[in-house]
């Protein structure tokens, strides 16, 4: 397979950087091709502005979406944008690796999406009218590719559980998984989320690396998050979920078919590495959340 890892961390010697290096080493050893977009090392321009369109006539207000469309169709985008689009088209699997900062991804990674997801490339594709409001949410130019988030979290696992004070991690990752990965057609594997990483012991770090590598190697076969495709009949002509779907559910869980997934959890401690979920889930109804504890220390 061909893997694209879009990596965002300013410190190469961080835990995130260590996990990235282990991932590349293991994937290449297994015979896969790997390309890493190291956004900080690339000094990626995160601001979407008129400089993204070298041939644009600056004789009026900038409509970024329209300028993006015109530049994409004419093949006159900024070279760094076109290069990253080429990587996305090349890849079989797209992995976003980043530390979880202030309830989201680092700004540099958000800026990568804002610039690379050009109008006509990642959105604004297909017929827009009636029930067919574009080829999106399960369809689009990236359909058929697998995608996955790998993120490190400083807080406790329980804080991100179904009743945790920070909110459920699946809801917090929704804008990325559903809105950025599933939107242009990618099939989204459950995320890899490591908690309390600032306190992880060396043994825990090793188990994190091994867990991450296994998840990467299994990305093509793991049961994905069952997001509902927009154009498969579950939504009406206004793209609103039909009343016969999602009985007993509320919120974002409505937009998964079957029993909604609650993401795998990992405490950052050595020992029991069984995949665990908060029950009930579509994978492991009998499992229950276990207490958060960690020892040692390392920057995420």
Backbone as a ProteinNet text record, in pm:
[ID]
protein_1_A
[PRIMARY]
XXXXXXXXXXXXXXXXXXXXXXXXXXXXXXXXXXXXXXXXXXXXXXXXXXXXXXXXXXXXXXXXXXXXXXXXXXXXXXXXXXXXXXXXXXXXXXXXXXXXXXXXXXXXXXXXXXXXXXXXXXXXXXXXXXXXXXXXXXXXXXXXXXXXXXXXXXXXXXXXXXXXXXXXXXXXXXXXXXXXXXXXXXXXXXXXXXXXXXXXXXXXXXXXXXXXXXXXXXXXXXXXXXXXXXXXXXXXXXXXXXXXXXXXXXXXXXXXXXXXXXXXXXXXXXXXXXXXXXXXXXXXXXXXXXXXXXXXXXXX
[TERTIARY]
82.9	0	86.4	23.2	89.5	28.7	111.6	66.9	114.8	22.9	58.2	33.4	136.9	123.4	137.2	29.5	33.4	59.4	178.6	231.2	248.6	196.8	205.5	251.6	378.1	433.1	561	579.5	697.7	826.9	818.7	937.8	964.2	1072.1	1100.5	1121.3	1168	1196.3	1076.5	960.9	839.6	795.4	700.8	640.6	575.3	506.3	443	546.9	661.3	768.1	825	841.5	891.1	795.7	666.1	567.8	568.9	585.2	591.7	711.1	827.2	946.2	928.9	871.6	847.7	749.9	650.2	551.2	615.7	694.9	759.7	851.8	930	1022.9	948.9	839.6	766.5	693.7	633.5	561.7	656.6	770.7	866.7	924.9	946.7	997.2	897.4	768.6	664.6	640.4	717.4	708	615.2	564.8	475.6	555.5	494.4	553.4	497.7	582.9	541.4	593.3	503.9	540.8	491.7	577.3	541.3	540.6	429	424.4	444	567.5	602.5	582.3	466.6	425	516.3	564.1	653.6	788.3	840.8	969	959.2	843.7	820.4	797.2	780	739.4	612.9	517.2	392.8	323.9	282.2	206.1	63	24.6	-105.8	-216.9	-183.3	-283.6	-335.8	-465.8	-529	-554.2	-489.7	-505.2	-478.9	-475.5	-460.2	-329	-228	-99.4	-107.8	-217.1	-233.8	-266.1	-292.1	-333.8	-242.3	-127.8	-26.5	-77.1	-173.2	-219.4	-348.1	-394.3	-520.1	-501.4	-596.6	-596.9	-654.8	-577.1	-619.8	-696.3	-806.6	-884.2	-1019.5	-1031.5	-1156	-1138.3	-1241.3	-1232.6	-1202.6	-1127	-1092.6	-1208.8	-1261.2	-1353	-1269.3	-1226.8	-1127.9	-1179.6	-1305.5	-1360.1	-1359.8	-1406.4	-1411	-1270.2	-1178.3	-1040.3	-977.5	-1011.9	-962.4	-1012.3	-1139.1	-1198.4	-1130.2	-1114.7	-1055.2	-909.7	-834.7	-695	-682.5	-768	-763.7	-796.7	-903.3	-944.6	-842.7	-773.4	-675.1	-536.2	-518.2	-385.9	-287.6	-337.6	-252.6	-255.5	-260.4	-253.5	-110.2	-94.7	38.9	102.4	231.2	295	282	287.3	279	140.5	37	-98	-111.1	-68	-78	1.4	115.5	197.9	126.3	62.2	-8.7	-132.4	-198.8	-310.9	-263.9	-147.8	-91.5	-62.4	-15.9	9.8	-120.2	-226.2	-354.6	-405.8	-392	-436.3	-351.2	-225.1	-132.1	-160.6	-199.8	-206.2	-325.2	-304.1	-413.8	-468.4	-381.2	-419.3	-362.7	-446.7	-407.6	-418.4	-307.3	-302.5	-272.4	-356.3	-330.8	-271.6	-149.3	-83.5	-50.9	-105.5	-89.9	-120.7	-69.7	-111.5	-245.8	-328.1	-460.1	-447	-458.7	-438.9	-568.8	-610.6	-725.2	-844.1	-879.5	-998.5	-991.2	-873.3	-862.2	-719.3	-698.3	-566.4	-486.3	-353.4	-273	-314.6	-301	-346.2	-279.8	-156.5	-85.2	-150.8	-206.5	-275.5	-411.4	-480.7	-606.6	-581	-470.5	-435.7	-400.5	-348.3	-320.2	-450.8	-553.6	-681.8	-742.7	-736.7	-799.5	-740.6	-612.7	-548	-551.4	-531.4	-521.5	-657.9	-760.4	-894.8	-957.9	-908.6	-955.3	-1096.8	-1166.3	-1298.2	-1280.1	-1355.3	-1342.5	-1253.4	-1171.7	-1088.9	-1156.4	-1177.8	-1235.5	-1380.8	-1426.1	-1566.2	-1615.2	-1746.8	-1805.2	-1802	-1804.9	-1793.5	-1930.6	-1969.8	-2094.7	-2213.4	-2326.5	-2449.7	-2502.6	-2547.6	-2606.5	-2752.1	-2842.8	-2984.2	-3065.6	-3171.3	-3255.2	-3179	-3204.2	-3140.4	-2992.3	-2949.1	-2809	-2736.4	-2704	-2640.4	-2489.1	-2437	-2293.1	-2249	-2131.4	-2068.5	-1981.9	-2040	-1972.3	-2026.8	-1962.5	-1999.6	-2013.9	-1899.9	-1896	-1866.8	-1875.3	-1841.4	-1743.3	-1682.2	-1591.1	-1460.6	-1368	-1244.3	-1155.3	-1173.3	-1089.7	-1160.3	-1271.2	-1345	-1258	-1266.6	-1188.6	-1061.5	-1024.3	-904.3	-943	-849.2	-869	-803.9	-860.9	-805.7	-814	-724.3	-723.7	-655.8	-705.7	-643	-557.9	-439.5	-356.7	-320.4	-366.5	-346.1	-304.7	-230.6	-185.6	-255.4	-303.6	-383.2	-317.4	-306.8	-247.4	-341.5	-472.4	-570.3	-605.4	-685.4	-727.2	-830.5	-825.9	-922.7	-1065.6	-1090.3	-1226.6	-1282.3	-1196	-1242.4	-1301.3	-1268.1	-1313.2	-1409.2	-1463.4	-1561.2	-1701.3	-1800.8	-1938.4	-1992.5	-1945	-1993.2	-1879.8	-1766.5	-1651.2	-1668.4	-1598.5	-1615.3	-1571.6	-1477.1	-1431.7	-1523.8	-1614.9	-1699.6	-1643.4	-1727.5	-1681.7	-1580.7	-1473	-1368.1	-1423	-1521.9	-1576.7	-1649.9	-1717.4	-1781.6	-1676.3	-1570.9	-1466.8	-1389.4	-1375.3	-1305.1	-1397.4	-1527	-1625.7	-1592.5	-1558.3	-1530.6	-1417.5	-1322.7	-1211.1	-1251.6	-1304.4	-1332	-1446.8	-1555.7	-1671.3	-1660.8	-1613.9	-1616.5	-1497.8	-1383.4	-1265.4	-1222.1	-1243.8	-1199.7	-1312.3	-1427.8	-1541.2	-1602.7	-1599.4	-1662.3	-1616.4	-1485.6	-1444.7	-1436.7	-1492.8	-1510.7	-1427.6	-1335.2	-1250.2	-1327	-1289.6	-1342.7	-1257.9	-1322.3	-1250.4	-1239.3	-1116.8	-1091.1	-1101.9	-1134.8	-1139.3	-1005.9	-1009.4	-885.6	-800.6	-672.2	-580.2	-560.6	-602.8	-597.4	-521.4	-409.4	-329.3	-349.2	-387.3	-417.9	-305.7	-305.3	-209.6	-65.5	-36.2	93.9	209.3	182.6	291.8	345.6	271	312.6	352.3	359.5	382.8	525.7	539.6	670.1	733.9	864.7	928.1	861.5	817.4	749.8	616.6	547.1	420.6	442.3	547.5	577.4	602.7	673	699	568.6	479.1	352	265.1	274.8	206.1	255	386.4	444	399.2	401	359.7	211	130.7	-12.6	-38.3	29.5	13	52.7	163.3	208.1	105	51.8	-49.3	-171	-214.4	-331.7	-304.4	-184.4	-149.3	-148.1	-90.7	-82.1	-219.4	-314.6	-449.1	-547.6	-501.1	-593.1	-682.7	-636.1	-714.8	-825.2	-815.6	-910.1	-994.9	-957	-1033	-1173.4	-1271.8	-1407.3	-1410.2	-1451.6	-1446.6	-1563	-1555.1	-1667.9	-1780.3	-1898.7	-2009	-2086.2	-2016	-2084.3	-2185.7	-2297.8	-2401.4	-2366.6	-2359.4	-2337.6	-2454.4	-2424.4	-2529.1	-2627.6	-2577	-2659.2	-2702.5	-2711.7	-2748.3	-2891.3	-2967.9	-3108.5	-3147.2	-3051	-3084.9	-3128.9	-3094.2	-3126.3	-3231	-3312	-3415.2	-3357.4	-3445.3	-3399.8	-3334.4	-3347.4	-3279.3	-3155.6	-3116.8	-3001.8	-3020	-3143	-3178.6	-3210.2	-3159.4	-3179.3	-3328	-3371	-3511.5	-3552	-3675.8	-3720	-3710.5	-3710.7	-3704.3	-3565.1	-3465.5	-3328.7	-3286.1	-3200.9	-3142.4	-3234.7	-3330.9	-3423.5	-3346.9	-3381.3	-3318.2	-3185.3	-3138.1	-3009.7	-3031.3	-2929.3	-2935.8	-2797.5	-2792.7	-2664	-2593.8	-2462.4	-2382.6	-2391.8	-2426.8	-2438.9	-2545.8	-2639.9	-2743.4	-2684.4	-2568.1	-2511.4	-2419.3	-2429.4	-2367.6	-2478.4	-2461.7	-2558.2	-2522.3	-2622.9	-2598.5	-2567.1	-2502.6	-2463.9	-2342.6	-2348.2	-2236.1	-2108	-1998.3	-1867.6	-1831.2	-1775.2	-1707	-1560.9	-1473.5	-1337	-1256.2	-1158.9	-1061.6	-995.9	-962.7	-894.9	-765.7	-669.9	-539.1	-485.4	-442.7	-411.3	-267.9	-180.6	-41.5	30.4	-13.8	53.7	86.3	193.4	227.3	128.5	109.2	22	-82.7	-207.8	-318.9	-339.6	-319.6	-333.2	-455.5	-553	-674.9	-744.1	-802.7	-880.9	-1002.8	-1025.8	-1137	-1224.4	-1350.4	-1446.8	-1536.9	-1593.5	-1702.2	-1824.5	-1888.7	-2007.1	-2129.8	-2231	-2226.8	-2163.8	-2099.7	-2042.7	-2072	-2038.5	-2060.2	-1950.7	-1849.9	-1736.7	-1729.2	-1765.9	-1729.3	-1824.5	-1946.4	-2051	-2022.7	-1940	-1919.2	-1808	-1729.7	-1619.1	-1671	-1598.9	-1631	-1505	-1525.3	-1410.1	-1335	-1202.6	-1124.7	-1052.6	-1003.2	-950.7	-828.5	-809.5	-695.7	-578.8	-463.2	-344.6	-222.9	-117.5	4.6	119.9	240.6	361.1	469.5	574.6	688.7	667.6	732	717.6	780.2	711.2	764.1	672.3	729.7	649.2	574.6	449.6	373.6	406.7
-119.6	0	124.7	234.8	364.7	449.8	487.4	562.2	707	800	939.9	973.1	1014.5	1059.3	1211.3	1279.6	1424.6	1450.6	1499.5	1504.2	1648.8	1679.8	1817.2	1818.5	1844.4	1866.7	1946.2	2051	2136.1	2076.6	1969	1914.2	1770.7	1748.3	1613.9	1510	1553.2	1458.3	1437.3	1483.3	1461.6	1316.5	1279.3	1146.4	1129.2	1232.1	1226	1201.2	1269.9	1248.3	1107.9	1057.2	920.3	819.3	836	743.7	750.8	869.4	883.7	808.6	823.1	753.9	603	554.1	410.7	362	442.8	406.2	394.1	492.7	490.1	369	345.1	232.1	99.6	81.5	-44.5	-62.7	43	32.2	0.3	65.8	37.5	-101.7	-147.2	-283.1	-387.1	-352.8	-444.6	-435.9	-352.7	-343.9	-236.5	-149.9	-42.4	82	165.8	295	400.9	490.5	591.9	727.9	825.8	966	1042.1	1126	1206.4	1353.5	1419.2	1564.9	1620	1655.4	1709	1860.1	1905.7	2042.6	2147	2122.9	2220.1	2221.5	2103.9	2097.9	2160.7	2147.8	2206.9	2357.6	2408.5	2547.3	2578.3	2489.8	2499.6	2632.9	2697.6	2821.9	2786.5	2819.8	2778.8	2877.8	2998.2	3102.4	3096.1	3081.8	3085	3230.2	3275.2	3414.2	3425.9	3546.2	3570.2	3522	3503.1	3454.1	3311	3241.5	3104.8	3100.2	3215.5	3221	3317.4	3270.6	3358.9	3437.9	3383.5	3449.8	3529.5	3539.3	3610.4	3759.9	3820.5	3965.1	4028.4	4108.3	4169.1	4297.8	4287.5	4406.6	4408.8	4331.5	4328.6	4246.8	4238.1	4159.8	4013.4	3952.1	3811.2	3723	3644.5	3535.2	3408.3	3361	3253.4	3126.9	3092.1	2970.5	2980.3	3093.5	3110.1	3112.6	3182.5	3186	3047.1	2971.2	2834.1	2749.4	2762.7	2687.5	2721.6	2851	2893.6	2846.3	2857	2815.8	2665.6	2589.9	2443.7	2399.9	2454.6	2414.6	2454.6	2565.5	2614	2554.8	2478.1	2423.7	2531.9	2634.5	2748.1	2773.9	2667.2	2679.9	2705	2748.8	2758.7	2618.7	2608.5	2477.2	2388.1	2445	2359.2	2298.3	2369.3	2314.7	2198.2	2218.1	2113.4	1989.5	2009.9	1896.1	1812	1876	1800.6	1731.6	1793.8	1726.9	1601.1	1609.6	1493.3	1379.7	1413.6	1310.8	1241.7	1319.7	1261.9	1167	1205.7	1119.6	994.2	1003.3	890.6	787.6	832	745.7	650.5	533.5	442	469.1	514.5	541.2	676.6	756	889.2	890.9	922.8	923.2	1064.4	1116.6	1246	1220.3	1266.3	1244.5	1379.2	1400.7	1532	1521.3	1615.4	1625.5	1696.8	1656.2	1716.2	1842.1	1957.6	2087.1	2166.2	2214.9	2304.4	2255.7	2131.6	2070.5	2058.8	2038.5	2020.4	1996.8	2005	1984.9	2114.7	2105.7	2228.2	2314.8	2444.9	2538.4	2512.5	2467.9	2445	2333.1	2233.3	2124.5	2171.1	2251.2	2308.1	2390.7	2466	2544.4	2459.3	2340.8	2247.7	2211.2	2178.4	2144.6	2263.6	2380.5	2497.3	2529.8	2505.8	2538.2	2421	2299.6	2183	2138.4	2153.1	2111.2	2217.6	2228.7	2329.9	2299.2	2406	2394.2	2319.9	2213.2	2130.1	2010.9	2016.9	1902.3	1824.2	1886.5	1816.9	1855	1965.2	2003.6	2073.1	2092.5	2149.5	2052.6	1923.1	1818.2	1754.5	1732.5	1664	1757.6	1699.3	1776.4	1822	1948	2002.9	2038.6	1956	1981.3	1865.9	1896.4	1790.9	1702.4	1572.6	1478.2	1459	1495.6	1479	1611.4	1644.2	1772.2	1754.2	1726.7	1708.3	1567.7	1531.7	1404	1428.3	1403	1429	1333.5	1330.6	1240.8	1097.1	1040.3	903.1	893.3	1004.9	1010.5	1124.6	1127.4	1236.1	1184.9	1277.1	1244.7	1150.4	1144	1058.4	929.2	899	776.1	653.4	556	433.4	431.9	546.7	553.9	535.9	487.7	475.6	594	633.1	744.4	710.8	771.7	746.5	862.4	894.1	990.9	916	969.3	922.4	1045.1	1049.5	1170.4	1137.6	1228.1	1214.7	1320.5	1278.5	1364.5	1370.4	1488.4	1502	1465	1480.8	1459.4	1314.3	1292.9	1158.7	1102.9	973	906.3	935.6	929.7	948.1	1085.3	1185.1	1319.6	1325.3	1226.7	1224.5	1109.3	1050.8	944.5	998.8	911.2	953.7	1059.2	1060.4	1158.5	1247.5	1244.5	1321.4	1470.6	1547.6	1691.9	1757.7	1696.3	1753.7	1721.2	1628.1	1581.7	1454.8	1372.2	1246.6	1271.1	1194.4	1214.2	1196.8	1108.5	1088.3	1212.6	1283.6	1409.2	1515.9	1519.3	1620.3	1598.8	1472.8	1442.7	1444.5	1462.1	1460.1	1556.8	1683.4	1774.2	1725.8	1651.7	1601.1	1472.8	1377.5	1246.2	1250.8	1316.7	1322.6	1439.3	1554.1	1674.8	1695	1631.5	1648.8	1520.2	1406.4	1279.7	1209.5	1195.2	1129.5	1218.4	1348.3	1442.2	1419.5	1413.3	1391.6	1244.8	1155.5	1017.3	912.2	951.4	850	767	639.7	550.3	567.6	593.5	635.2	520.8	480.4	380	444.1	366.7	423.2	487.3	596.6	668.2	595.5	629	584.2	703.2	688.2	799.2	754.2	818.8	787.8	897.4	857	951.3	959.3	1067.7	1091.7	1069.7	1113.9	1081.1	1153.9	1266.2	1337	1260.7	1160.2	1081.1	938.8	910.8	773.7	729	608.3	549.5	502.9	474.3	420.3	292.2	208.8	84.8	115.9	215.2	254.1	311.8	391.3	448	336.7	233.4	121.6	53.2	36	-27.4	62.7	192.3	284.1	266.5	261.4	247.2	117.4	9.4	-120	-119	-56.8	-46.4	35.5	147	234.3	161.1	90.8	17	-88.1	-160.1	-261.2	-197.8	-84.1	-18.5	29.3	76.7	119.1	1.2	-108.6	-226.2	-286.6	-265	-320.2	-221.9	-106.7	-1.2	-42.7	-132.2	-170.9	-269.5	-336.6	-443.2	-417.1	-320.7	-293.6	-244.5	-279.2	-230.7	-79.3	-6.2	140.3	196.9	326.5	397.3	399.8	359.4	340.9	470.2	573.2	697.4	671.8	738.9	721.6	803	740.5	818	912.1	1028.2	1126.9	1080.5	1014.3	987.2	841.8	771.8	629.8	605.3	711.5	694.9	722.2	742.3	768.3	911.8	1002.3	1144.3	1185.8	1284.8	1332.7	1436.2	1503.8	1597.7	1722	1743.9	1854.7	1806.2	1681	1619.9	1613.4	1589.2	1568	1420.1	1361.3	1218.7	1186.7	1084.7	1046	991.9	1012.5	978.8	831.1	744.3	601.3	552.9	642.1	604.4	667	595.7	650	649.8	557.7	551.6	532.2	612.2	600.4	671	731.3	800.9	951.7	1024.8	1170.3	1223.2	1348.1	1410.7	1349.2	1353.9	1310.1	1160.6	1082.7	938.1	901.3	991.6	966.2	935.4	988.9	979.9	860.6	764.1	633.3	529.7	433.4	324.9	218.3	145.9	44.9	108.3	31.7	82.9	172	297.7	389.4	342.1	364.8	332.1	430.2	379.6	461.5	422.2	519.2	491.3	407.4	337.7	265.8	362.1	311.1	393.6	326.4	407.1	357.1	451.2	394	477.4	525.8	472.6	512.6	441.9	320.4	240.9	103.7	45.6	-89.3	-188.4	-301.9	-404.4	-449.9	-446.5	-498.4	-412.5	-473.4	-399.5	-441.7	-504.3	-538.6	-412.1	-420.8	-308.2	-291.6	-170.9	-146.2	-32.9	-41.8	61.6	88.6	206.1	230.3	158.9	76.7	3.4	95.4	66.8	-35.6	16.9	-69.7	-32.6	-140.6	-112.2	-209.6	-314.5	-300.9	-392.5	-485.4	-433.4	-505.9	-469.4	-518.1	-471.7	-498.8	-595.8	-633.7	-556.9	-480.9	-407.6	-284.1	-243.4	-121.6	-37.2	90.7	179.1	143.2	151.3	124.6	251.5	249.5	371.6	422.3	553.5	615.8	622.2	574.8	589.1	580.3	649.4	647.3	690.7	650.9	682.1	731.4	788.7	831.6	970.9	998.4	1131	1142	1209.7	1238.7	1337.4	1431.8	1531.7	1467.8	1508.9	1458	1532.9
0	0	0	-34.5	-34.5	76.2	173	289.5	280.6	304.7	324.7	470.6	542.5	680.1	681.4	715.2	729.5	877.8	906.2	1042.4	1086.7	1207.4	1256.1	1401.2	1421.5	1555.3	1541	1622.5	1606.1	1660	1740.3	1804	1756.7	1680	1629.3	1739	1857.6	1964.9	2058.2	2019.6	2098.2	2087.1	2169.9	2158.7	2022.6	1975.7	1843.8	1735.4	1745.2	1648.6	1656.2	1777	1794.6	1731.9	1755.8	1699	1546.3	1493.4	1346.4	1289.6	1353.1	1304.7	1311.8	1419.7	1432.4	1325	1296.4	1195.4	1057.4	1020	888.8	877.5	980.5	980.6	963.6	1037.3	1032	899.3	847.4	721.2	606.6	603.7	496.5	509.5	633.2	653.9	606	610	564.7	414.2	345.6	200.1	147.2	234.9	191.3	152.4	72.5	38.3	133.7	179.2	275.9	232.2	233.7	214.8	336.5	393.6	510.4	471	496.2	486.1	627	659.2	790.9	784.3	829.1	800.9	863.8	985.5	1047.8	976.8	944.6	874.5	736.3	672.5	541.1	548.6	670.6	691.2	609.8	627.2	552.1	578.3	472.7	481.9	520.2	642	691.7	661.4	616.8	595.1	452.3	438.9	307.3	268.3	160.5	118.3	-31.2	-80.8	-223.3	-280.9	-197	-246.8	-298.3	-266.9	-315.9	-464.8	-524.5	-664.9	-740.1	-786.2	-846.3	-965.8	-1041.6	-1162.7	-1143.4	-1022.2	-998.2	-1018.5	-1086.1	-1101.3	-975	-908.4	-781.7	-807.8	-881.5	-915.7	-845.1	-740.3	-664.3	-538.3	-454.8	-330.8	-360.7	-271.6	-287.2	-244.4	-337	-305.3	-309.5	-192.1	-188	-257	-233.6	-293.8	-446.2	-498.7	-644	-703.1	-637	-685.5	-680.7	-578.2	-566.8	-682	-713.8	-824.4	-956.9	-982.4	-1109.4	-1121.5	-1012.9	-1016.6	-1033	-965.3	-976.6	-1118.8	-1175	-1309.9	-1415.4	-1392.7	-1489.8	-1467.5	-1360.9	-1329.1	-1287.2	-1218.6	-1181.7	-1030.6	-954.3	-809.2	-764.5	-640.8	-583.4	-585.3	-615.5	-629.2	-507.1	-385.7	-266.5	-252.1	-293.5	-289.2	-386	-508.5	-609.7	-569.8	-507	-464.8	-360	-263.1	-159.1	-216.1	-310.5	-377	-449.1	-512.5	-579.4	-482.2	-363.7	-262.3	-221	-204.8	-168.1	-276.1	-400.3	-510.1	-520.2	-485.3	-491.2	-382.7	-265.7	-147.7	-151.1	-91.3	-60.1	79.6	167.7	306.5	347.4	412.7	458.4	610.5	676.8	823.1	870.1	958.8	1020.5	1158	1180.3	1308.8	1371.3	1492.2	1555.5	1704.5	1784	1923.6	1930.9	2025	2039.2	2124.8	2060.2	2125.8	2122.6	2237.7	2246.5	2162.9	2186.9	2128.5	1975.5	1924.9	1781.5	1738	1610.8	1552.7	1559.9	1552.4	1545	1425.5	1440.1	1337.4	1203.1	1204.8	1078.9	998.7	1067.9	999.3	947.7	1025.6	975.9	851.5	850.7	733.2	613.1	637.8	527.6	457.5	535	474.6	402.6	463.5	402.4	266.1	248.6	121.5	22.6	71.6	-17.6	-68	12.9	-26.9	-116.4	-235.6	-329.5	-378.4	-416	-479.6	-612.1	-629.6	-748.6	-725.4	-619.9	-583.3	-471	-357.2	-242.4	-216.7	-273.1	-255.1	-380.5	-386	-506.7	-622.9	-591.4	-693.4	-714.7	-839.8	-869.7	-878.5	-916.7	-934.8	-799.8	-793.1	-672.6	-700.1	-649.3	-668.1	-615.9	-541.6	-486.8	-391.3	-401.7	-309.5	-340.3	-459.8	-500	-481.1	-355.4	-327.8	-326.2	-445.7	-458.9	-424.7	-474.4	-440.5	-316.4	-201.8	-75	30.6	146.5	254.9	203.5	170.5	120.4	-27.4	-98.1	-239.9	-261.7	-378.2	-408.5	-465.4	-486.6	-555.8	-475.3	-343.8	-259.8	-219.7	-284.2	-253.7	-280.2	-191.7	-205.6	-124.2	-71.2	12.9	159.5	237.8	382.6	452.6	565.1	642.1	790.4	868.6	1012.1	1083.8	1202.2	1291.4	1392.3	1420.6	1532	1613.6	1737.6	1816.2	1959.2	2019.9	2157.4	2241.2	2358.2	2444.8	2582.2	2637.2	2768.7	2881.7	2860.3	2965.6	2989.3	3092	3129.8	3033.4	3015.1	2928.8	2972.7	3104.4	3153.7	3117.8	3105	3070	2929.8	2847.3	2708	2681.6	2789	2775.9	2754.7	2749	2720.4	2816.1	2942.9	3039.7	3089.1	3022	3064.3	3044.1	3126.5	3127.5	2996.4	2924.8	2798.3	2681.1	2701.4	2592.6	2532.2	2471.5	2412.1	2300.1	2300.8	2200.7	2059.6	2041.1	1906.8	1857.4	1946.9	1907.6	1878.5	1958.9	1939.8	1809.5	1769.3	1644.4	1523	1546.4	1437.7	1324.4	1352	1240	1150.7	1206.5	1127.2	1055.3	1131.9	1073.4	972.4	1008.8	919.9	822.1	872	790.8	699.3	729.8	645.7	575.8	637.6	578.2	502.9	567.1	501.9	393.9	414.3	320.3	176.3	145.9	6.8	-31	50.8	8.3	77.5	165.6	226.4	329.1	339.4	440.8	566.2	680	800	899.9	930.1	1032.3	1170.3	1273.9	1408.9	1445.4	1519.3	1550	1652.7	1652.9	1757.1	1850.8	1975.1	2070	2193.9	2221.5	2338.7	2443.2	2564	2670.8	2774.3	2851.1	2958.7	2913.2	2794	2734.2	2801.7	2866	2933.1	3052.9	3097.8	3212.3	3174	3046.4	3002.3	3032	3083.3	3110.6	2980.5	2980.3	2859.4	2811.4	2905	2865.3	2797.2	2848.4	2787.7	2648.1	2632.9	2501.6	2400.5	2441.5	2351.4	2311.6	2407.7	2375.2	2287.5	2305.7	2216.3	2072.8	2056.7	1923.3	1858.5	1935	1880	1844.2	1929.5	1902.1	1776.3	1765	1647.6	1520.3	1523.6	1404.9	1365.4	1463	1430.9	1365.4	1418.1	1361.5	1218.5	1192.8	1057.6	961.2	1004.8	918.2	890.7	982.3	966.8	905	861.7	820.5	704.1	618.3	501.5	535.4	650.5	682.2	806.2	889.3	1010.4	975.2	1058.4	1037.3	1053.8	951.6	960.4	1040.2	1067.7	1127.6	1024.1	1065.3	970.3	949.4	901.5	868.2	756.5	765.2	663.3	537.8	420.5	297.7	271	219.7	194.3	87.8	-16.2	-134.1	-146.7	-33.6	-37.4	8.1	35.5	67.8	211.4	301	441.8	465.5	373.6	390	286.8	323.6	231.9	134.8	61.2	-41.3	16.1	146.2	212.9	287.5	262.6	328.1	480.4	520.5	660.4	678.9	786.4	810.6	821	748.2	748	885.3	925.5	1061.9	1096	996.4	1026.5	1064.1	1056.3	1089.8	1222.3	1294.4	1416	1536.2	1539.6	1652.9	1783.6	1883.7	2014	2026.1	1918.5	1921.2	1913.2	1949.4	1941.8	1909.1	1865.8	1839.5	1719	1722.4	1608.5	1584.1	1686.8	1670.1	1568.6	1542.6	1442.7	1305.6	1279.2	1144.7	1125.6	1217.4	1197.5	1187.7	1098.9	1089.6	1191.9	1239.6	1340.3	1474.5	1561.3	1691.9	1676.4	1717.6	1695.1	1763.7	1696	1751.6	1861.1	1968.1	2066.9	2058.9	2039.7	1995.7	2093.6	2036.1	2117.1	2214.9	2330.7	2429.9	2472.5	2512.7	2553.9	2659.3	2773.4	2888.3	2895.1	2813.3	2825.4	2937.1	2970.6	3072.7	3016	3063.8	3021.8	3082.8	3016.4	3072.6	2973.8	3016.4	2937.4	2812.4	2695.1	2569.7	2489.9	2555.1	2483	2434.4	2317	2265.8	2355.6	2402.2	2493.4	2440.4	2474.7	2438.3	2557.4	2559.9	2652.4	2597.5	2678.2	2633.6	2637.3	2552.7	2450.7	2322.1	2248.2	2119.6	2018.8	1895	1788.6	1785.5	1870.3	1864.6	1985.2	2103.6	2224.1	2337.4	2332	2422.3	2569.1	2598.5	2737.7	2806.7	2728.8	2790.1	2863.2	2965.7	3038.9	3048.8	3062.3	3077.8	3205.1	3201.7	3321.1	3364.2	3486.2	3547.1	3473.9	3478.4	3414.1	3513.1	3472.5	3555	3465.5	3498.2	3419.1	3504.7	3466.3	3540.5	3445.1	3502.3	3422.7	3366	3251.1	3193.2	3055.7	2965.1	2832.4	2764.7	2693.2	2623.7	2508.8	2489.6	2375.9	2249.6
[MASK]
++++++++++++++++++++++++++++++++++++++++++++++++++++++++++++++++++++++++++++++++++++++++++++++++++++++++++++++++++++++++++++++++++++++++++++++++++++++++++++++++++++++++++++++++++++++++++++++++++++++++++++++++++++++++++++++++++++++++++++++++++++++++++++++++++++++++++++++++++++++++++++++++++++++++++++

